[in-house]
XYZ file of C-alpha atoms in Angstrom:
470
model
C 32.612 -42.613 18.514
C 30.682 -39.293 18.222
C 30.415 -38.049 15.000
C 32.177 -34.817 14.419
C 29.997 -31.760 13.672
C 29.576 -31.110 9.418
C 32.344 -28.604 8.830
C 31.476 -25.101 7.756
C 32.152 -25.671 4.126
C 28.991 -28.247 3.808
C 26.836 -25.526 5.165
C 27.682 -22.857 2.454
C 24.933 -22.275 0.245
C 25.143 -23.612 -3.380
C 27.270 -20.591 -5.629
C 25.816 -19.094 -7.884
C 26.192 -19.720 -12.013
C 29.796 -18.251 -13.333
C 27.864 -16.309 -15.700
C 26.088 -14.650 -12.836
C 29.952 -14.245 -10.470
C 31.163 -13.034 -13.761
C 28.274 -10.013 -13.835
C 28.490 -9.145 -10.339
C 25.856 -11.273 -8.881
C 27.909 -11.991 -4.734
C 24.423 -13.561 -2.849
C 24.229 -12.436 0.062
C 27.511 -10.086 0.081
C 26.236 -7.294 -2.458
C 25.750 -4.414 -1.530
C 21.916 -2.630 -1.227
C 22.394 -0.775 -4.663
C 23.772 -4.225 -5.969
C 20.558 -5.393 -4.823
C 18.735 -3.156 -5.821
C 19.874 -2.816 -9.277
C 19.686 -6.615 -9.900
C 16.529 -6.940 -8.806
C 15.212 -4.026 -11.177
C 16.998 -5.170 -13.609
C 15.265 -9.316 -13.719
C 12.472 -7.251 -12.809
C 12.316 -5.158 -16.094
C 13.730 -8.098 -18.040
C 10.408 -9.857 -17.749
C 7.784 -6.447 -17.441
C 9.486 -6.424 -21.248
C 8.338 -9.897 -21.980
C 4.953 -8.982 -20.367
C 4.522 -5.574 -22.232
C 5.132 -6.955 -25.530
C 2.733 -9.008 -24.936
C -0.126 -6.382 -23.879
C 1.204 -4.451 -26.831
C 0.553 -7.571 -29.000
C -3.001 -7.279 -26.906
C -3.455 -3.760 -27.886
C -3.085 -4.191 -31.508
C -5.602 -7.092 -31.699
C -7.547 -5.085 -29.847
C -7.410 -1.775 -32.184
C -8.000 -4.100 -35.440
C -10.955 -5.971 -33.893
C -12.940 -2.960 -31.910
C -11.461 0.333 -33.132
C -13.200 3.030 -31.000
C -16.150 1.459 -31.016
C -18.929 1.785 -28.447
C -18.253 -1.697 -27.183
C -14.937 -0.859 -26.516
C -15.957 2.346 -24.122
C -18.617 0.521 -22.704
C -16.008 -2.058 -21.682
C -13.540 0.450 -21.028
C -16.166 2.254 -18.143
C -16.829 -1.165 -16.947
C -13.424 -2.480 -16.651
C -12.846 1.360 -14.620
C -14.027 0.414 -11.407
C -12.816 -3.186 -10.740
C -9.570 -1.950 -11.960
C -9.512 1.068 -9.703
C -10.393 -0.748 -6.413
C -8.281 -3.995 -7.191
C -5.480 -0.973 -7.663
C -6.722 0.359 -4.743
C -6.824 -2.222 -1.698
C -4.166 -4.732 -3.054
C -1.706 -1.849 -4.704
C -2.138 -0.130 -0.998
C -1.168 -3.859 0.920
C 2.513 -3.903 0.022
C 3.255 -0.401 0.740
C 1.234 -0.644 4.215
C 2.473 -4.723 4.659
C 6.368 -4.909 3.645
C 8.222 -2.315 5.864
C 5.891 -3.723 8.881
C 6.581 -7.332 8.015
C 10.552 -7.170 7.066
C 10.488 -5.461 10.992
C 8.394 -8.707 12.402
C 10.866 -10.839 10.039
C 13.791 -9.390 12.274
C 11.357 -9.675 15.903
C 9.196 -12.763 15.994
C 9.968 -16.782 15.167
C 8.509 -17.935 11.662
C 5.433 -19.401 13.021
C 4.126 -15.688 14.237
C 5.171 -14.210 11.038
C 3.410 -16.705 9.168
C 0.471 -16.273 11.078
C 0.576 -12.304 10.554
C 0.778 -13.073 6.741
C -2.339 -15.264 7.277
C -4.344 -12.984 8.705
C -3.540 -9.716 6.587
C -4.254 -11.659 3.789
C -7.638 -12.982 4.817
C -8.626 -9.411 5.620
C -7.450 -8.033 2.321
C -9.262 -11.069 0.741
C -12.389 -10.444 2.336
C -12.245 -6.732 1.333
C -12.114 -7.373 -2.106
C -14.918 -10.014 -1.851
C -17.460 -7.373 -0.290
C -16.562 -4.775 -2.956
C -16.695 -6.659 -5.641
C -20.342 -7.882 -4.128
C -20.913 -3.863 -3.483
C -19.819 -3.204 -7.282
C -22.351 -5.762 -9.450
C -25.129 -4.518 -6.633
C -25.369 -1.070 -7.084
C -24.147 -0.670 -10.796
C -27.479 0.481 -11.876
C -27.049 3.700 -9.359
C -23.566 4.767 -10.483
C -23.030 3.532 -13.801
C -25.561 6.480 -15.884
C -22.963 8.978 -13.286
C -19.697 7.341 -14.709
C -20.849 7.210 -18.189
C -23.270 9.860 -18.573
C -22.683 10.381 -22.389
C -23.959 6.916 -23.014
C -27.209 5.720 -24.555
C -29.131 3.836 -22.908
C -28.499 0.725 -24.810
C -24.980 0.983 -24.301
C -25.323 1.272 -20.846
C -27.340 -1.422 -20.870
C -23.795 -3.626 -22.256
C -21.953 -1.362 -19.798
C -23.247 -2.997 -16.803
C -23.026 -6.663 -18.246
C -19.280 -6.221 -18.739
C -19.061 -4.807 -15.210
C -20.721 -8.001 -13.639
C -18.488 -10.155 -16.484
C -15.471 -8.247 -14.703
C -16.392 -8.680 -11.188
C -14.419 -12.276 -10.784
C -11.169 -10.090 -12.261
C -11.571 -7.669 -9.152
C -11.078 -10.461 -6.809
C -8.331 -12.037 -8.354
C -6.359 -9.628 -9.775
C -6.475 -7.532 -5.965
C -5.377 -11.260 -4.442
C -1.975 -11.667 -7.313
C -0.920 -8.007 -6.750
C -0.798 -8.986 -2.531
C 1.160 -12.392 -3.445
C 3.047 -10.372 -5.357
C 3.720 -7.751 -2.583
C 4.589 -10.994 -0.194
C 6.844 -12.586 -2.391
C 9.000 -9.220 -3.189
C 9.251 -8.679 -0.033
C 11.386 -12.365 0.335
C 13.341 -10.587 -2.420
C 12.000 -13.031 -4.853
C 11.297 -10.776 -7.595
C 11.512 -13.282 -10.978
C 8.354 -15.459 -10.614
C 6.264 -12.335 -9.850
C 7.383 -10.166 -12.763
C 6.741 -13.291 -15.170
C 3.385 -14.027 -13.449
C 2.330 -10.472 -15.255
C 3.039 -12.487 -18.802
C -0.251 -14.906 -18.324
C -3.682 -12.197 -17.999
C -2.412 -10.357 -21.847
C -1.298 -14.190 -22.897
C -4.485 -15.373 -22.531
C -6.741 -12.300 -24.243
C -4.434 -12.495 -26.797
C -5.667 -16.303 -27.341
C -8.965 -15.588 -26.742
C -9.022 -12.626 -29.335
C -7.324 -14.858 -32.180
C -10.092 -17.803 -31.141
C -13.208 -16.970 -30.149
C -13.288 -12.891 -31.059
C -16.402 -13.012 -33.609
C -18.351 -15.877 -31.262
C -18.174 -13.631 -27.799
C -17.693 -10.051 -29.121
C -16.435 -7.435 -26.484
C -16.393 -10.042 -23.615
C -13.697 -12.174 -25.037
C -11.808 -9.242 -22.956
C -13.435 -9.521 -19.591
C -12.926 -13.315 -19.772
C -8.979 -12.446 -20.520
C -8.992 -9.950 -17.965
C -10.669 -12.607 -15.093
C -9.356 -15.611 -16.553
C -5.490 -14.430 -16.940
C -5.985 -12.707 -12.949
C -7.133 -16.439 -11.805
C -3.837 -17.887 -13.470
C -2.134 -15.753 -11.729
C -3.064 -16.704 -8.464
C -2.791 -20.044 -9.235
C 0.850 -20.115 -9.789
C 1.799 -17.527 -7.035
C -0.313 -18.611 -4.339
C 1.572 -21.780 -4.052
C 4.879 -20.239 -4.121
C 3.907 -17.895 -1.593
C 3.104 -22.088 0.860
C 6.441 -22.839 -0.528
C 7.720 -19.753 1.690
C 5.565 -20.042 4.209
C 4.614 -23.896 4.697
C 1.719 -23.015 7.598
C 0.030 -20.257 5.087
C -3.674 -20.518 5.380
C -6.544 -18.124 5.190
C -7.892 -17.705 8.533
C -7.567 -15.516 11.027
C -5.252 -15.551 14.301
C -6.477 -12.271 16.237
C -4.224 -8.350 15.985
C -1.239 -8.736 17.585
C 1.575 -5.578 17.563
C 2.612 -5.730 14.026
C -1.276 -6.166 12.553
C -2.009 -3.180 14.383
C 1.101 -1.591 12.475
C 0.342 -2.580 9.507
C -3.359 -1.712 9.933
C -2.551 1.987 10.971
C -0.380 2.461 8.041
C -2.849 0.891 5.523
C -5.990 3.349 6.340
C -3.605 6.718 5.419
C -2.504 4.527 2.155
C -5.762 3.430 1.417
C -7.211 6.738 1.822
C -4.374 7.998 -0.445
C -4.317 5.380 -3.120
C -8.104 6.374 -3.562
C -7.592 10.296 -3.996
C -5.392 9.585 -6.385
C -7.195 6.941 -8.232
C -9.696 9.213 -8.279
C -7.901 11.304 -11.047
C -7.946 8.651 -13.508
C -11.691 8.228 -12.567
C -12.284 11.638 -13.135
C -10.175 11.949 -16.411
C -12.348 8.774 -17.823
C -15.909 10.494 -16.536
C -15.112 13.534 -18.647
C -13.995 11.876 -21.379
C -16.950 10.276 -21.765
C -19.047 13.583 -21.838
C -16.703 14.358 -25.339
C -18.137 12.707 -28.595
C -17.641 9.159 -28.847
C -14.370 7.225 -28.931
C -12.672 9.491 -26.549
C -12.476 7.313 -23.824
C -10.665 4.266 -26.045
C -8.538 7.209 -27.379
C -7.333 8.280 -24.077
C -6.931 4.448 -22.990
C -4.964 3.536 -26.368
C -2.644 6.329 -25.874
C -2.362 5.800 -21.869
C -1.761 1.784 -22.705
C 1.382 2.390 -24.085
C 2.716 4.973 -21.421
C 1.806 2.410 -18.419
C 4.429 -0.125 -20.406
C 6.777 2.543 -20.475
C 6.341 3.495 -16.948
C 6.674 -0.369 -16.005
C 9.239 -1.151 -17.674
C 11.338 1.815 -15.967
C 9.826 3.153 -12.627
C 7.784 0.108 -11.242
C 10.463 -2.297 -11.473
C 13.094 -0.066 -9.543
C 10.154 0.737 -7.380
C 9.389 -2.777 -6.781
C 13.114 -3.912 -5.454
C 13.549 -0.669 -3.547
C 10.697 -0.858 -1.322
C 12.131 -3.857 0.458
C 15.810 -2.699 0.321
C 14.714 0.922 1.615
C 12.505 -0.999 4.465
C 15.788 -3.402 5.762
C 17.849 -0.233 5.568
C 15.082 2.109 7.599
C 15.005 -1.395 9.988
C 18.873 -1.044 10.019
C 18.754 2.504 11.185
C 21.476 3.095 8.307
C 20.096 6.432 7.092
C 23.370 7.382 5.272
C 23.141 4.564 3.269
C 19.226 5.048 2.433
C 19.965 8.819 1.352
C 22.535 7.406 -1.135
C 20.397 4.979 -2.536
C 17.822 7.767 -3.031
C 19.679 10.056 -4.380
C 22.011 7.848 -6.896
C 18.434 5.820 -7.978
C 16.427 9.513 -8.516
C 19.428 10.795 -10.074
C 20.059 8.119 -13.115
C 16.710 7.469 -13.930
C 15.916 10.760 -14.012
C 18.043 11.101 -16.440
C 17.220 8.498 -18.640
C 13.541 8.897 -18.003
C 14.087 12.490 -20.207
C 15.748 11.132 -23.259
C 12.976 8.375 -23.520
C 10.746 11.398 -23.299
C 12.429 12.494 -25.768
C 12.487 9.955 -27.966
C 8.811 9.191 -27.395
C 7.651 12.885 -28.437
C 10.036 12.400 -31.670
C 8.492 9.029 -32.443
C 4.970 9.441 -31.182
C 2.996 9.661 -34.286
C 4.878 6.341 -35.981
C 4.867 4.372 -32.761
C 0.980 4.902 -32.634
C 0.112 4.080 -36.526
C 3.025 0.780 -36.029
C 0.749 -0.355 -32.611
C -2.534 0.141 -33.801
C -3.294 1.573 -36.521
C -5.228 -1.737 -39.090
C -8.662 -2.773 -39.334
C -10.890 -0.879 -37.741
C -8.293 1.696 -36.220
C -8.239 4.293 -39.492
C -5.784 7.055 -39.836
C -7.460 10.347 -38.162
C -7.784 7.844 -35.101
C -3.801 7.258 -35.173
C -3.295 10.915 -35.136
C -5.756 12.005 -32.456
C -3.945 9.116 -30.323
C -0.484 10.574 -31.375
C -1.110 13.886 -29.662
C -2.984 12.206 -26.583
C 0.226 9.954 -26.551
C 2.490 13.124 -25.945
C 0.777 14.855 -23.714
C 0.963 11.661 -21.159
C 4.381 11.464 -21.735
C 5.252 14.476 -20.822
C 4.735 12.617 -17.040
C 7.254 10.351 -17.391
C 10.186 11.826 -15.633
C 8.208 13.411 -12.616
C 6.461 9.816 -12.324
C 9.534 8.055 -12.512
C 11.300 10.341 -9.968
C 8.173 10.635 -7.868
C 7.506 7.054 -7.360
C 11.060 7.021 -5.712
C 10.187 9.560 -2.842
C 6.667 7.237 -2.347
C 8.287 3.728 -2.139
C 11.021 5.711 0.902
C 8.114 7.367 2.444
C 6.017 4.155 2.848
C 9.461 2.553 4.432
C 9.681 5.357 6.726
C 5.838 4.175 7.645
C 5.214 7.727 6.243
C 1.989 6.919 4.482
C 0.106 9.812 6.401
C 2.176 12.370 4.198
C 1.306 10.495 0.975
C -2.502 10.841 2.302
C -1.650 14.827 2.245
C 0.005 14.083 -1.512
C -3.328 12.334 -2.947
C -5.477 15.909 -1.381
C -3.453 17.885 -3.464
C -3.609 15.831 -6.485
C -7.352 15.602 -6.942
C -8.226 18.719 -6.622
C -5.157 20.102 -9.170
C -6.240 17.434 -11.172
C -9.836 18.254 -11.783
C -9.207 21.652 -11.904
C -6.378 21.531 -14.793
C -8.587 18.805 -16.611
C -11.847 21.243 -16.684
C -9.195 24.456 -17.391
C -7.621 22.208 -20.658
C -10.629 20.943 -21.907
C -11.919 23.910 -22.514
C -9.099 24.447 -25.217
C -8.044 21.409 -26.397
C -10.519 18.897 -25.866
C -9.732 15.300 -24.440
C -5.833 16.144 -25.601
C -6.560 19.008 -22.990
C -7.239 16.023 -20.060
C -4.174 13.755 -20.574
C -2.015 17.526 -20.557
C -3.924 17.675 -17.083
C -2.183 14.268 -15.882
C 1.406 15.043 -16.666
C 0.635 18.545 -14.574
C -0.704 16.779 -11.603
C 2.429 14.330 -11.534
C 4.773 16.977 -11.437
C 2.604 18.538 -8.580
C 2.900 15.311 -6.597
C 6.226 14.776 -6.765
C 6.903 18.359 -5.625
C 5.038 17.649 -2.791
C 6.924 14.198 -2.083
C 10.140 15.564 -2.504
C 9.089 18.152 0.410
C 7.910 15.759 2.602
C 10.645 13.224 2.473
C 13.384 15.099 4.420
C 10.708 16.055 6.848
C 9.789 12.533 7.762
C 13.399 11.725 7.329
C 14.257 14.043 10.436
C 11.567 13.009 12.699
C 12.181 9.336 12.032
C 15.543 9.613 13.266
C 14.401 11.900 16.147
C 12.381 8.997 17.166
C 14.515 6.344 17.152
C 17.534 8.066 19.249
C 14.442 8.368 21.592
């Protein structure tokens, strides 16, 4: 007798926990703002987790090094391998997940996986050459960057930098598995990835502080990165069982992908640029400025994580089915109701943070070798940043819907107006008020940029649509 076909109740996924029904969690049913939201909120569940941690970080930090020279030194060297890890891998998502969520819908897994292969060999080998380009010519640029410096503390500059090269190549490759594995709508492992690079400095500082000095934080930095990749390159096989680095020639979506990433890139540099340029001039001001301006900024990137980049994170793949979907009613509303409410909120935590500035900072950092005057200079640099919060937190919406509309050309036009506003503002303040006068500059340059991407959404929003009743 031929066995009957399994009925269609053995081929329903498992359901989910009750807790989970109970709070709204309906798989594969919800709606894109359900979606959205719950992947925001496991998102910021964990970026809590991980910034209490870096806080944790921080304060070891502040006690053991102060504002030290050994802390600016490492603070210029850590600059650049930051900026271009930032830089190539931070670009790959935006350029890689509305491109590969349209390939996802077009082409059989096998193509797909070879796509994924290929990008990330390319990205791979990027970061290998600049991180070869960085250690080579450090001599060149690093009495440019840090031109305040004696010469013996240029000297330890340079030695972090090469200490921190390994950190440039792992950190860019965990920010592109990250990018992958969002855009699979897995969204927990990468956000608790994050916990492991401040987990391990904060080891290292308790341990072997006194022994290695100021390079117990490069080793956390490239150590914590290398964890990283450990754990998330495997997931990223268990998605994709043929994943492996080679190379399988440019087909149609590569191309895509590759046209998208140059305007990004391009962008994502201008725009790094500012923070280069606001560390470069702070080290022309006495010393300790530049660990003033990174102790104060430290605690605004947590705040800025735990709010903007995790709603940024789930939307970019929800805005990139929804542009594949050709439902542009439904990706207005999502804009709009997302901009709206954490808008919003993102002023009354302003609010709160201006209130509570000068307490927060002395509760952080201030013990050991972190003295009182230092808490206070940190308190004002502290409100000037925030004063960015709600145009970042707004403004990060409009970018994450303009990369989905493959819009990263406008976001290229952003990044020109940024630098320039932002040099100009940070030589303007400085002249008044000093290194307080260069974080004011940043919160005036956000709210520039997100002018501008609020102009250019509905723009590329019309011709978009134009093109696909083409």
């Amino acid at each position: 007798m031929t066995p009957s076909p399994p009925s269609p109740v053995a081929a329903r996924p498992e359901p989910r926990p009750r807790v989970l029904q109970r709070l709204g969690w309906r798989g594969r049913d919800r709606s894109i703002n359900q979606k959205i939201f719950w992947a925001a909120a496991i998102t910021a569940s964990l970026s809590i987790c991980t910034k209490l941690f870096a806080i944790g970080r921080e304060s070891l930090v502040a006690r053991q090094f102060g504002r030290s020279d050994a802390l600016d030194a490492f603070l210029i060297a850590l600059m650049l391998p930051e900026f271009l890890a930032s830089l190539i891998a931070g670009s790959f998502g935006s350029a890689f997940i509305p491109s590969f969520i349209a390939a996802r819908n077009d082409q059989p897994r096998q193509a797909r996986t070879q796509l994924l292969s290929s990008v990330v060999t390319a990205s791979l080998l990027l970061l290998l050459v600049c991180s070869l380009l960085v250690c080579a010519a450090a001599s060149y640029y690093l009495p440019w960057l840090a031109s305040g410096f004696s010469a013996a503390k240029l000297v330890v500059t340079r030695h972090l930098l090469y200490s921190l090269a390994p950190y440039l190549i792992f950190g860019g490759l965990a920010v592109i598995y990250i990018a992958i594995l969002n855009s699979e709508e897995s969204f927990a492992l990468p956000a608790a990835s994050a916990i492991l690079p401040p987990l391990l400095a904060i080891l290292l500082l308790l341990t072997c502080a006194r022994p290695l000095g100021i390079y117990v934080l490069s080793i956390g930095f490239a150590g914590g990165s290398l964890l990283q990749c450990l754990i998330l390159g495997p997931a990223v096989r268990r998605r994709y069982p043929g994943f492996r680095f080679g190379w399988h020639g440019a087909d149609r979506y590569l191309r895509q992908i590759g046209s998208q990433y140059t305007p990004m890139l391009a962008g994502a540099f201008l725009m790094g640029c500012t923070t280069l340029v606001d560390q470069v001039l702070a080290a022309t001001l006495p010393a300790g400025s530049v660990a003033a301006l990174a102790y104060a900024n430290r605690i605004i990137l947590a705040v800025l994580a735990l709010g903007s980049v995790s709603i940024s994170s789930a939307m970019l793949p929800y805005f990139s089915q929804q542009i594949a979907s050709c439902d542009w009613k439904g990706c207005r509303h999502t804009l709009y109701t997302y901009a709206k409410w954490t808008m919003a909120a993102s002023l009354l935590l302003t609010a709160a943070l201006i209130i509570f500035s000068e307490p927060l900072v002395r509760l952080l950092y201030q013990r050991g070798a972190f003295k009182p005057a230092d808490a206070v200079l940190v308190s004002h640099l502290f409100i000037a940043l925030a004063l960015q919060i709600p145009f970042y937190v707004v403004g990060i919406l409009f970018v994450r819907l303009l990369s989905a509309l493959q819009g990263n050309g406008f976001l290229l036009w952003g990044a020109v107006i940024a630098l320039p506003v932002d040099v100009a503002l940070d030589l303007f303040f400085m002249h008044f008020w000093g290194i307080v006068g260069i974080a004011l500059a940043t919160s005036c340059m956000y709210l520039a940029t997100t002018a501008a991407a609020a102009l250019f959404t509905p723009i590329l929003f019309r011709r978009r649509m134009r093109e696909v009743r083409r």
